mmCIF file of C-alpha atoms in Angstrom:
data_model
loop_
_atom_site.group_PDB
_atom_site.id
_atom_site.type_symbol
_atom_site.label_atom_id
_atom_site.label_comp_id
_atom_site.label_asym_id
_atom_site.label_seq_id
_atom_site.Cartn_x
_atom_site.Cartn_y
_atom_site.Cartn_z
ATOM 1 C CA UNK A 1 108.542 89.083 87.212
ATOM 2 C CA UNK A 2 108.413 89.615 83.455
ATOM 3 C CA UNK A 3 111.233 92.022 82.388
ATOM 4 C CA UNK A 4 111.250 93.520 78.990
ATOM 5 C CA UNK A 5 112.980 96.560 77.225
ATOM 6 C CA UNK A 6 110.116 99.571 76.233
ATOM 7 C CA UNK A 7 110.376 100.872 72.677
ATOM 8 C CA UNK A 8 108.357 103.518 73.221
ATOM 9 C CA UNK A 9 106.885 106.176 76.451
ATOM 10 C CA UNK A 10 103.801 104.406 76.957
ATOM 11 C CA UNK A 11 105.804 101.143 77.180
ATOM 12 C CA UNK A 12 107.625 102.620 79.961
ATOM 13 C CA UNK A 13 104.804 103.317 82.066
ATOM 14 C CA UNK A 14 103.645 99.717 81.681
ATOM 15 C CA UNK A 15 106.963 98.239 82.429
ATOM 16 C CA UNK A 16 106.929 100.826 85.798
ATOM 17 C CA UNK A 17 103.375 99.754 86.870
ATOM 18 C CA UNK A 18 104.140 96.177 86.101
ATOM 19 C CA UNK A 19 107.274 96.167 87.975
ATOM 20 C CA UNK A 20 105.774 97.526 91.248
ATOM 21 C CA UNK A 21 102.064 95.726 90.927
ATOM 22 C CA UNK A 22 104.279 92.517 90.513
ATOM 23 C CA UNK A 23 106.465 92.935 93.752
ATOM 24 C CA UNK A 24 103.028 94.527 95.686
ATOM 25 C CA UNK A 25 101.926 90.940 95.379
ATOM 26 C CA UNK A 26 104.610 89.620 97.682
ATOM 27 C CA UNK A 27 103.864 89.348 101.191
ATOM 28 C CA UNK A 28 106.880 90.954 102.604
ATOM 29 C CA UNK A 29 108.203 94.458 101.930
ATOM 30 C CA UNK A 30 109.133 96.352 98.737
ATOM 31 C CA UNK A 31 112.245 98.312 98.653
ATOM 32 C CA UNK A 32 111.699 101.371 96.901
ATOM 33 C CA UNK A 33 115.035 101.472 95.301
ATOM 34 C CA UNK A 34 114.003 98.296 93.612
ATOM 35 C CA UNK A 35 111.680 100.849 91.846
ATOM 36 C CA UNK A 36 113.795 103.614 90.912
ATOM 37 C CA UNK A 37 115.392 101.880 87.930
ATOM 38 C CA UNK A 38 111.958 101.843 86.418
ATOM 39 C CA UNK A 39 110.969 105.209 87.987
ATOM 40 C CA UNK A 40 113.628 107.242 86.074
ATOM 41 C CA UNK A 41 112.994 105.576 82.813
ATOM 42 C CA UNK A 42 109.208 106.445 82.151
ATOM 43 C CA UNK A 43 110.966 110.107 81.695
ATOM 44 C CA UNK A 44 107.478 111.237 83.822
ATOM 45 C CA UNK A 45 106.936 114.990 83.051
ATOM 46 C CA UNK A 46 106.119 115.760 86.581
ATOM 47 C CA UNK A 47 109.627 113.952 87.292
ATOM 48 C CA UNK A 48 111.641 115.073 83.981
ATOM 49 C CA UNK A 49 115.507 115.357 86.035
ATOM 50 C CA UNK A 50 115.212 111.846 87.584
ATOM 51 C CA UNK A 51 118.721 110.462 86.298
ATOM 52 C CA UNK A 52 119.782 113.883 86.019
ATOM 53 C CA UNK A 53 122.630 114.391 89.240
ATOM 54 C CA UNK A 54 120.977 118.412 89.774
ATOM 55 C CA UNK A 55 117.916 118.012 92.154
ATOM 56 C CA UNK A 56 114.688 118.050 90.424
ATOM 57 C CA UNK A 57 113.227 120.681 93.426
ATOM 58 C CA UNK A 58 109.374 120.682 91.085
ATOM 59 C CA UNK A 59 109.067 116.852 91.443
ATOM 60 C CA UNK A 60 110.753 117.224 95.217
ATOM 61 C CA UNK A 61 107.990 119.525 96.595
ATOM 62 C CA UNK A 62 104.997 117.902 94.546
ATOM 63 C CA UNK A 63 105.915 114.758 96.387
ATOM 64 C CA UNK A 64 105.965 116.675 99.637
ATOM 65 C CA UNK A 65 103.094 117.806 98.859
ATOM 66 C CA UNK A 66 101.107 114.606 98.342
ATOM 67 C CA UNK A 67 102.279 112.985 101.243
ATOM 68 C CA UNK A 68 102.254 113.286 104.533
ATOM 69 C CA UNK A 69 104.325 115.800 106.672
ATOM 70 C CA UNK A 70 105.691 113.043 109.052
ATOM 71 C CA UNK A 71 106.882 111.422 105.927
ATOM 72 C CA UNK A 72 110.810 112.230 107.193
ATOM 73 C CA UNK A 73 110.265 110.318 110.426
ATOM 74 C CA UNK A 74 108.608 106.914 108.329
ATOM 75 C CA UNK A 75 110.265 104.019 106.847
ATOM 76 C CA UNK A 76 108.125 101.428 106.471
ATOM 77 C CA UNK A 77 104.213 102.665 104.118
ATOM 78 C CA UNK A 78 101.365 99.869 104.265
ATOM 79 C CA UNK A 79 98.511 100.294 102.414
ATOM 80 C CA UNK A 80 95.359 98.201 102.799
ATOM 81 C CA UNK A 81 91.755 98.592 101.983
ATOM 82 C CA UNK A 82 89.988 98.879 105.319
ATOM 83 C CA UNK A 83 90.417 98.425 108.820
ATOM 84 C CA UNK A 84 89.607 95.073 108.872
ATOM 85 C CA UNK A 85 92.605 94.182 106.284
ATOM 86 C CA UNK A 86 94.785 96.126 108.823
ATOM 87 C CA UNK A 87 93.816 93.959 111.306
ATOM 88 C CA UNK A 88 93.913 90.548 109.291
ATOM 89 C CA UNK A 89 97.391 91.837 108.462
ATOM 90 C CA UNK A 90 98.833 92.547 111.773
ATOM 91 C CA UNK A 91 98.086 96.134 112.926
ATOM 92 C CA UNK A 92 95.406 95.821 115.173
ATOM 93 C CA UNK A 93 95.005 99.114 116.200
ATOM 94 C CA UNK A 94 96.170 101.811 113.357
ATOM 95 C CA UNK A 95 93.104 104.049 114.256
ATOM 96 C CA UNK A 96 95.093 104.740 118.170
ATOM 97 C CA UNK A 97 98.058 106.453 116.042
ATOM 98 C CA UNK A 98 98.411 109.849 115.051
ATOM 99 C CA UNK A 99 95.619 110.766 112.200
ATOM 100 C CA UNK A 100 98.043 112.601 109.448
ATOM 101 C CA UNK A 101 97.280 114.090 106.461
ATOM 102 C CA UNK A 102 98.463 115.451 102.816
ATOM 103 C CA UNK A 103 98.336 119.236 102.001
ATOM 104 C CA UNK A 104 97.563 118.308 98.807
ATOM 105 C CA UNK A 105 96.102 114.811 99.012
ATOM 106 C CA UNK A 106 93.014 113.781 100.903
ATOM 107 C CA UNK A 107 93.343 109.919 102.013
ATOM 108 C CA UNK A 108 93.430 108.613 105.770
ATOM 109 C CA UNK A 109 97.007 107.738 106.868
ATOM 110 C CA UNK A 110 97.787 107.077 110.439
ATOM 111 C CA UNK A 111 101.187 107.245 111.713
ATOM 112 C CA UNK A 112 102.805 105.474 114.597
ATOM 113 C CA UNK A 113 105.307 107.600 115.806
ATOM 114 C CA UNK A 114 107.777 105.660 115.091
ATOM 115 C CA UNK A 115 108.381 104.759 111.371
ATOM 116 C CA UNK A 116 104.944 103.033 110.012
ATOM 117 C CA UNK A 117 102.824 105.096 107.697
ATOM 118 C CA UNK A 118 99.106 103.111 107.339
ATOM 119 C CA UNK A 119 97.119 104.308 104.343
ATOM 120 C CA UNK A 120 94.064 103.661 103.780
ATOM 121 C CA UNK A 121 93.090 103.354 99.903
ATOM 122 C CA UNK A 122 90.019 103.472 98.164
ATOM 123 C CA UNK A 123 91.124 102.580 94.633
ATOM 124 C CA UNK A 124 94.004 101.247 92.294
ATOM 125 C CA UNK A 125 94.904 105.233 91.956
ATOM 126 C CA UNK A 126 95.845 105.688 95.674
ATOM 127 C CA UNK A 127 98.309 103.011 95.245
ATOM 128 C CA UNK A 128 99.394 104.895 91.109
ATOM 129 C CA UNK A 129 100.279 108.072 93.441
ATOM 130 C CA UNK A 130 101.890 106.688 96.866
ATOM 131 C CA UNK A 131 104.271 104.835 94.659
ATOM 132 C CA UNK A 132 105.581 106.732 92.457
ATOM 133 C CA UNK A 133 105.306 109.582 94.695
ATOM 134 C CA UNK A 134 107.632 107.791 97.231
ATOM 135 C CA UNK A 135 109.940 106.783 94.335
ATOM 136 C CA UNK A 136 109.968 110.280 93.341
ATOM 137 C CA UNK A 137 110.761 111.836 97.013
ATOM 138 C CA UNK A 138 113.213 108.775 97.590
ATOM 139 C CA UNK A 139 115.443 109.805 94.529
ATOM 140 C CA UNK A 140 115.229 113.725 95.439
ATOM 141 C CA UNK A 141 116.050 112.926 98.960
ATOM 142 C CA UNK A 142 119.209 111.208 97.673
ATOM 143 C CA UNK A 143 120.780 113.977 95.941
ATOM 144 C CA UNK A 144 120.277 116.558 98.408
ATOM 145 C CA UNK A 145 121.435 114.170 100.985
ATOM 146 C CA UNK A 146 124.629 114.340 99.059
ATOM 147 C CA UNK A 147 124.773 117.726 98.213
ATOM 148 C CA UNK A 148 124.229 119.220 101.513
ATOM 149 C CA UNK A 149 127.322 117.388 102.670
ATOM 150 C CA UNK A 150 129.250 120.236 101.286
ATOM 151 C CA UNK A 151 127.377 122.737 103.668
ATOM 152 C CA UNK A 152 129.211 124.073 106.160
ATOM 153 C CA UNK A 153 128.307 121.971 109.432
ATOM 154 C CA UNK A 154 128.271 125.590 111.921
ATOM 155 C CA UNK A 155 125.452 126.769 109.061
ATOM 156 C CA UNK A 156 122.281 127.538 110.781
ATOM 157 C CA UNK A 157 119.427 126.987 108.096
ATOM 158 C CA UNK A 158 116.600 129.275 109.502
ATOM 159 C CA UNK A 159 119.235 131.685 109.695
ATOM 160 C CA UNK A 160 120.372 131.301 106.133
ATOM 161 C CA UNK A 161 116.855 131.932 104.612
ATOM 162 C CA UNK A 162 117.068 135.513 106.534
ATOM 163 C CA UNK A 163 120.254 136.533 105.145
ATOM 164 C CA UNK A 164 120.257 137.017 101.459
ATOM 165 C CA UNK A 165 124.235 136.124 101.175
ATOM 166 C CA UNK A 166 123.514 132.517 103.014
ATOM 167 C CA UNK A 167 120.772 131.675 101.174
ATOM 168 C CA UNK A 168 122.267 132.117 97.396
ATOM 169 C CA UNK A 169 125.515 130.127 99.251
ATOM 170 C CA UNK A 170 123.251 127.398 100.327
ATOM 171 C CA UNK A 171 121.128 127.384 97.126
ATOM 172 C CA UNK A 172 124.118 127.199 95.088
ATOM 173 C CA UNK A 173 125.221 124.366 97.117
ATOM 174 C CA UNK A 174 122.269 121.925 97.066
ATOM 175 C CA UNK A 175 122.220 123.326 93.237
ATOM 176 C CA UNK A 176 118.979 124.784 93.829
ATOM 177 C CA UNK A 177 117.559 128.078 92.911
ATOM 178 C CA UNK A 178 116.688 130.785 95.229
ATOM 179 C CA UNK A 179 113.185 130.716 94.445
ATOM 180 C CA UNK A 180 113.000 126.876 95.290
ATOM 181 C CA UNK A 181 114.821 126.972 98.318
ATOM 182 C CA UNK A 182 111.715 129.478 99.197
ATOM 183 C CA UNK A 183 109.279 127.726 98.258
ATOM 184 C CA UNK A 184 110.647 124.898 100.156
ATOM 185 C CA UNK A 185 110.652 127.179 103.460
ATOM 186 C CA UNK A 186 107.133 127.668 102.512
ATOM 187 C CA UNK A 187 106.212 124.157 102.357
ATOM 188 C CA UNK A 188 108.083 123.157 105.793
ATOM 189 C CA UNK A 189 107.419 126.017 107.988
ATOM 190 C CA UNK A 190 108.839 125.900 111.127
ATOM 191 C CA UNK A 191 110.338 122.326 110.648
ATOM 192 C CA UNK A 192 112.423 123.725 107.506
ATOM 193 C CA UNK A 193 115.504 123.437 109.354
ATOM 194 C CA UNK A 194 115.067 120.085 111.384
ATOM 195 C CA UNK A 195 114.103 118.533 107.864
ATOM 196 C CA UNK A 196 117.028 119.918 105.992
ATOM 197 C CA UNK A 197 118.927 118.642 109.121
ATOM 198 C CA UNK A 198 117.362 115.381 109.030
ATOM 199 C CA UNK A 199 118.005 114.865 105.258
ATOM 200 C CA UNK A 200 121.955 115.758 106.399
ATOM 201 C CA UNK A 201 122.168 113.030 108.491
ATOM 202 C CA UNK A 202 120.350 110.042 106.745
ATOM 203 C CA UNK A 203 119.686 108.176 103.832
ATOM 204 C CA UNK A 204 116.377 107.619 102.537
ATOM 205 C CA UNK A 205 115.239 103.637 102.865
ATOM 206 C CA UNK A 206 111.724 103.617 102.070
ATOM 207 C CA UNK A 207 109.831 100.089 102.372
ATOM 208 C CA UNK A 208 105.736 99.626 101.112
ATOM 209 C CA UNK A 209 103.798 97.123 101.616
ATOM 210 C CA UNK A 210 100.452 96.390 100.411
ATOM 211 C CA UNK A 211 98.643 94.506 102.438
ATOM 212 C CA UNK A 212 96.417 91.327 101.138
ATOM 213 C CA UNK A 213 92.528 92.439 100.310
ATOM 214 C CA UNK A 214 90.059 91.886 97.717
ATOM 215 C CA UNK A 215 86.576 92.900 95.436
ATOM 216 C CA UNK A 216 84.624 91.822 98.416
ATOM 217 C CA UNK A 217 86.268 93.669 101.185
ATOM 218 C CA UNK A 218 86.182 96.490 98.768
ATOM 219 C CA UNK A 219 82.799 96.364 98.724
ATOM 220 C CA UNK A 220 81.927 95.950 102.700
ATOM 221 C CA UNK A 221 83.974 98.885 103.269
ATOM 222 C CA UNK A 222 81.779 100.989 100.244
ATOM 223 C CA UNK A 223 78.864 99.599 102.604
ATOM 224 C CA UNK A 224 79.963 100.796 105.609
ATOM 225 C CA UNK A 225 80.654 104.413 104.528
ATOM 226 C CA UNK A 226 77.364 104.679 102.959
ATOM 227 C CA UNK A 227 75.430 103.322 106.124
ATOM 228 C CA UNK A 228 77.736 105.952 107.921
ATOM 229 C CA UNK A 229 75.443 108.503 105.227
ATOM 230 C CA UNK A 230 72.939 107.125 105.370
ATOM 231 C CA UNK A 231 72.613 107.298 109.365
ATOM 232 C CA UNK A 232 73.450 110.788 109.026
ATOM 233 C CA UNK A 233 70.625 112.013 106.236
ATOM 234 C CA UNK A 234 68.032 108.907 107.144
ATOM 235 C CA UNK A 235 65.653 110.267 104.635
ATOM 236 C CA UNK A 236 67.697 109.599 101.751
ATOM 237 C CA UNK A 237 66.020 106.084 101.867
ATOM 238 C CA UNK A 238 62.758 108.015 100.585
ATOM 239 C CA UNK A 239 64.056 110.148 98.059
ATOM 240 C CA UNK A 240 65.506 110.632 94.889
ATOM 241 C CA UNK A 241 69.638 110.756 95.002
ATOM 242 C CA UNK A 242 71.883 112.199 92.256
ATOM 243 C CA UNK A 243 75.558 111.145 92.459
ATOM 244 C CA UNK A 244 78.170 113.645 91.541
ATOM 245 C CA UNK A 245 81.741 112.966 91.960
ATOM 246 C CA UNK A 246 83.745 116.373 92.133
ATOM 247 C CA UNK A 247 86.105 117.785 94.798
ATOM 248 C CA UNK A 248 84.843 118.885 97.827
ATOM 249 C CA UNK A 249 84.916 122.549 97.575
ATOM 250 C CA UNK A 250 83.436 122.695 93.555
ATOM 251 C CA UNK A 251 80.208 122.719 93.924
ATOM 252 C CA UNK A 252 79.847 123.609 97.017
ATOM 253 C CA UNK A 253 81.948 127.272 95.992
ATOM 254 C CA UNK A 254 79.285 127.804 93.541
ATOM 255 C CA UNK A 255 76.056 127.235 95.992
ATOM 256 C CA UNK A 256 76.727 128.653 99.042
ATOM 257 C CA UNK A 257 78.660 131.513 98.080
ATOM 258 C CA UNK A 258 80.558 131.505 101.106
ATOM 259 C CA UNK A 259 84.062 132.582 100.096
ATOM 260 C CA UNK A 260 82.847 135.665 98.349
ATOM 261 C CA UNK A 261 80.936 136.310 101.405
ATOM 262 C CA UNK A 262 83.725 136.334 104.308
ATOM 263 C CA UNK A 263 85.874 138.043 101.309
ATOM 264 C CA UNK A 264 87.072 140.516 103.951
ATOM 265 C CA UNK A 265 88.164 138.027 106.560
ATOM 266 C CA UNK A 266 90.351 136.207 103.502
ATOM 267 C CA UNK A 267 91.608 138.818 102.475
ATOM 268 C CA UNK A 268 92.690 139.620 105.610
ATOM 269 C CA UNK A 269 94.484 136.664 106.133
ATOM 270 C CA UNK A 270 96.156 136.878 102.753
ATOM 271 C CA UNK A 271 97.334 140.217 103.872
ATOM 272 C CA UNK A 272 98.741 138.724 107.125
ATOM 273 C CA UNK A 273 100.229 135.806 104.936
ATOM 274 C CA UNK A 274 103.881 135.573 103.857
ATOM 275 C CA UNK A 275 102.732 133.489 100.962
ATOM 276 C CA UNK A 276 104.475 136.200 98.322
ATOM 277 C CA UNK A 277 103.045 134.506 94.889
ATOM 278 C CA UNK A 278 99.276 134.577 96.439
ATOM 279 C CA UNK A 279 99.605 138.500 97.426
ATOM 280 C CA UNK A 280 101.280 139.037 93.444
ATOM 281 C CA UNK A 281 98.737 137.184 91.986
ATOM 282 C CA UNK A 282 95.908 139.180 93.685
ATOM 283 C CA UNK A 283 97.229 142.303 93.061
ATOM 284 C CA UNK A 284 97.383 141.440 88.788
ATOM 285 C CA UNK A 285 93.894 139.825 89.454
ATOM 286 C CA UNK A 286 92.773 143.326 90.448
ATOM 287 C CA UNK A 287 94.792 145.195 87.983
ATOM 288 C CA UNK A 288 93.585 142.722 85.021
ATOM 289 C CA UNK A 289 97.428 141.430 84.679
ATOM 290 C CA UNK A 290 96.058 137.631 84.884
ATOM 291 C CA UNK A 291 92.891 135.835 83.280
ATOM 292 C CA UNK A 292 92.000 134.268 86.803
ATOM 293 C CA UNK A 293 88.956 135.509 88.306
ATOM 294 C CA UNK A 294 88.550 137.171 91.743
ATOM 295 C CA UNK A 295 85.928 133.867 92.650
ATOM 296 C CA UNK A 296 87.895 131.502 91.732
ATOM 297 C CA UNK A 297 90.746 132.923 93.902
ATOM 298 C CA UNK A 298 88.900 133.271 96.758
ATOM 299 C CA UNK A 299 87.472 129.879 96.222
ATOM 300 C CA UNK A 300 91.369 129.202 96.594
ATOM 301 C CA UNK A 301 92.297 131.204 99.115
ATOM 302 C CA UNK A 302 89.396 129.813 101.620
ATOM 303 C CA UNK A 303 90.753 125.935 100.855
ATOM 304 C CA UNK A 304 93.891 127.689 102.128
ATOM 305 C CA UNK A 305 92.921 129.428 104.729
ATOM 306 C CA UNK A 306 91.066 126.196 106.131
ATOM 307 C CA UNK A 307 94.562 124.616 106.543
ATOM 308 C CA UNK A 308 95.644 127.162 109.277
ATOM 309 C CA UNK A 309 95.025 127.545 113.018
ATOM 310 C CA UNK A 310 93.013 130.318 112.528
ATOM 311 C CA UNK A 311 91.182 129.189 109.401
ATOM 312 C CA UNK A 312 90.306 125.919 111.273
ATOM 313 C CA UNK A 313 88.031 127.424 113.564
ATOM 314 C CA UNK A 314 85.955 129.052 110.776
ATOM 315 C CA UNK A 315 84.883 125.592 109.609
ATOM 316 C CA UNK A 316 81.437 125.749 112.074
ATOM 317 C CA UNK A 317 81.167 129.167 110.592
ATOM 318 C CA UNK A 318 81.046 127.376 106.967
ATOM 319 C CA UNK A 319 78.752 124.606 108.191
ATOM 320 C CA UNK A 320 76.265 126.577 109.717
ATOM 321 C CA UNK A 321 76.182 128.681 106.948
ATOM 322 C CA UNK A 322 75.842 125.836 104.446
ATOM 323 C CA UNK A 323 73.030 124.335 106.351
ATOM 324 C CA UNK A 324 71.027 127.602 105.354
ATOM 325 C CA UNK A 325 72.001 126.911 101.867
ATOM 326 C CA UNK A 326 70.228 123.324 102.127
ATOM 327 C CA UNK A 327 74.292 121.989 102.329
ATOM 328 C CA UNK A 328 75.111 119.239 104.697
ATOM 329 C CA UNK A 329 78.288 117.882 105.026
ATOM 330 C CA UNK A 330 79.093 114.441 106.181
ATOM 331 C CA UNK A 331 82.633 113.790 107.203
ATOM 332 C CA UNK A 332 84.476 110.455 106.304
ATOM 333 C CA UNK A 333 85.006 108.696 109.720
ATOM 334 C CA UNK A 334 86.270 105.190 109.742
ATOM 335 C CA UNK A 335 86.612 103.751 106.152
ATOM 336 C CA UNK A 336 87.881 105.904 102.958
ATOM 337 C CA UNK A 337 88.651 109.643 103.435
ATOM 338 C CA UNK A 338 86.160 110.310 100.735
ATOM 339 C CA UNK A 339 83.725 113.163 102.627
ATOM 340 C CA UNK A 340 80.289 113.949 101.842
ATOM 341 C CA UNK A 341 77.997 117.196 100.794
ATOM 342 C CA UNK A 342 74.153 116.293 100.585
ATOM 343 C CA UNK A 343 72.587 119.467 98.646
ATOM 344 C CA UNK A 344 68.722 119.554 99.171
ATOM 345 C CA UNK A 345 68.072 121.021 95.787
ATOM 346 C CA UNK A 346 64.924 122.875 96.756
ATOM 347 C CA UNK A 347 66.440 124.439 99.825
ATOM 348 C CA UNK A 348 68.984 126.110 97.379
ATOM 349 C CA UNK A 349 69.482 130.162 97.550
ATOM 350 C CA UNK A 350 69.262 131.078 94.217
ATOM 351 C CA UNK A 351 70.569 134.370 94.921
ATOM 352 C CA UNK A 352 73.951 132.851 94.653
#
C-alpha cells in the first residue's frame, strides 16, 4: 500500500480513502484501528476533536446516528453488493437475521445476534460513510471508555439523568456537556444506561470486511429491483417514465399534502414528546423567532413521528391517502434499500 505524507486537506482525504480502499481489497478483515491514523489526520469537520483527548460528543452521536442501534453488540461489519455476493462469500442466509436499521441512514443491514453486521450497499458512497463512520464511533468509544472509568461504579445512569447534581458530576466526568449527555439520552432511550454500561466494560475492536463483487453483479442486482417495480406498476412497460432521484419524503411532502393534513395528530405527538429542541423550535416558528416554515416542520415532524410505535401504524393511513393523490409506493424488498414512489402525474390533486 502506497504511503505518502499530504501537503495539503484534500491530500488527506486521498491518503484516508486510499488507505482503506487498499486494505478493502484484502480478503480477510480490516482492523479499524489500522484506519484511525489516517482518520484523525484529514482534520474532517464533522470529526474536528479526533486527536484531541476531550470526547468529540457532535461526531459521537452523528455516527450513532448513521448506524445501526445494535452497533454496541457487533464486531465484525461485511459489506457486499447483493445477496448473491453474501452467499458466494460465506453467509448463506443473512436475510434469516434480524432486519436493523439507521435513524438517520436508509441501507439494509441484517444483524446476527451475535456480532456480524451485513450491509448491503448500493454504491462506492455506502462504503465513504460506514467507514469513516465506524472510524469515527471507534475513536469516540475509546475515550469515553476511559473516561467513565473514573465514575463511581454504585452510579446508576438512568438515575443520574433525573437528578440535576448527578448529571453535571457525570458530564464533568466523561468531559461532556450537559446538553450532550441529553442529547445522548435522547438518542439511546431506554438502552442509555446498558450502553453507557457496555462502553464501561469494553473496548471497541471493530473489524470490516468487504466482500468480493463486481460491475456485473452490480448490475443484476439494479435488474432485480426494477423487475421487483416493475411487477408492482406492470403498466410502466407502456408508458412514459421520468426518473427523479430525491429523498423519499421530498416530493412526496409537496403532492400529497399529508403532513399539513393530520397537523393535529403531529402536533399532538410533539406535545406528548420529550424531544425539548422540537417543542422550542415550534413555539419560535409560531412566534416568527426562526426563518423555518410551519410545512417544512411538519414535513419533519411526520418523518419523526413515523419512527415511533405509534407513528408506525399511521403508515396505511399515509398510503391510502397517497393512492388518492395518484402516489404509489413500492418498498425495497430483497436487493438495495432504495424504496420507490410512482406519481401518476394526471391523477395529481392540484389543490395541494
Amino acid at each position: 500500500m502506497e504511503r505518502t505524507v499530504p501537503h495539503t486537506a484534500s491530500e488527506e482525504v486521498e491518503l484516508y480513502l486510499r488507505t482503506y480502499y487498499s486494505l478493502l481489497r484484502s480478503s480477510s478483515d480490516v482492523q479499524i484501528l489500522t484506519l484511525e491514523e489516517a482518520h484523525s489526520g484529514m482534520n474532517s469537520l464533522l470529526h474536528p476533536l479526533a486527536r484531541d483527548e476531550v470526547p468529540d460528543m457532535s461526531a459521537f452521536l452523528y455516527s450513532l446516528l448513521r448506524l445501526p442501534d445494535c452497533i454496541h453488540q457487533v464486531r465484525t461489519v461485511v459489506m457486499g453488493q447483493s445477496l448473491a455476493v453474501f452467499v458466494r462469500g460465506g453467509y448463506p442466509d443473512i436475510e434469516s437475521w434480524h432486519e436493523v436499521s439507521a435513524q438517520a441512514r436508509r441501507r439494509r443491514c441484517f444483524f446476527d445476534g451475535n456480532n456480524t453486521l451485513a450491509c448491503v450497499i448500493s454504491s462506492q458512497s455506502d462504503i465513504d460513510d460506514i467507514v469513516p463512520n465506524l472510524t469515527a464511533l471507534q475513536i469516540e468509544w475509546e475515550k469515553l471508555h476511559n473516561r467513565i472509568q473514573f465514575v463511581p461504579p454504585n452510579l446508576d445512569f438512568d438515575e443520574a439523568v433525573r437528578d440535576p447534581q448527578k448529571s453535571q458530576q457525570v458530564a464533568e466526568i466523561l468531559r461532556i456537556s450537559l446538553d450532550d449527555l441529553e442529547r445522548l439520552r435522547r438518542v439511546w432511550g431506554d438502552q442509555f444506561s446498558a450502553n453507557l454500561t457496555h462502553i464501561r466494560n469494553f473496548r471497541p475492536q471493530f473489524r470490516i470486511r468487504l466482500l468480493n463483487g463486481s460491475l456485473s453483479e452490480y448490475r443484476r442486482a439494479t435488474h432485480s429491483w426494477w423487475d421487483h417495480i416493475e411487477a408492482a406498476c406492470p403498466d410502466l412497460r407502456s408508458r412514459p417514465v421520468y426518473f427523479v432521484s430525491s429523498n423519499t419524503h421530498s416530493l412526496v411532502n409537496l403532492i400529497s399534502g399529508f403532513a399539513l393534513e393530520n397537523r393535529e395528530t403531529l402536533l399532538h405527538y410533539l406535545e406528548k414528546s420529550d424531544d425539548l429542541d422540537l417543542q422550542t423550535e415550534w413555539r419560535d416558528i409560531q412566534t416568527s423567532q426562526v426563518p423555518s416554515s410551519q410545512e417544512n416542520f411538519l414535513y419533519y415532524l411526520l418523518k419523526k413521528y413515523m419512527q415511533t410505535p405509534e407513528g408506525y401504524g399511521f403508515r396505511g393511513v399515509r398510503r391510502e391517502h397517497e393512492k388518492s393523490c395518484g402516489i404509489t409506493r413500492v418498498d425495497s424488498e430483497h436487493y438495495f434499500d432504495v424504496d420507490v414512489q410512482i406519481i401518476d402525474l394526471a391523477k395529481v390533486r392540484p389543490a395541494w
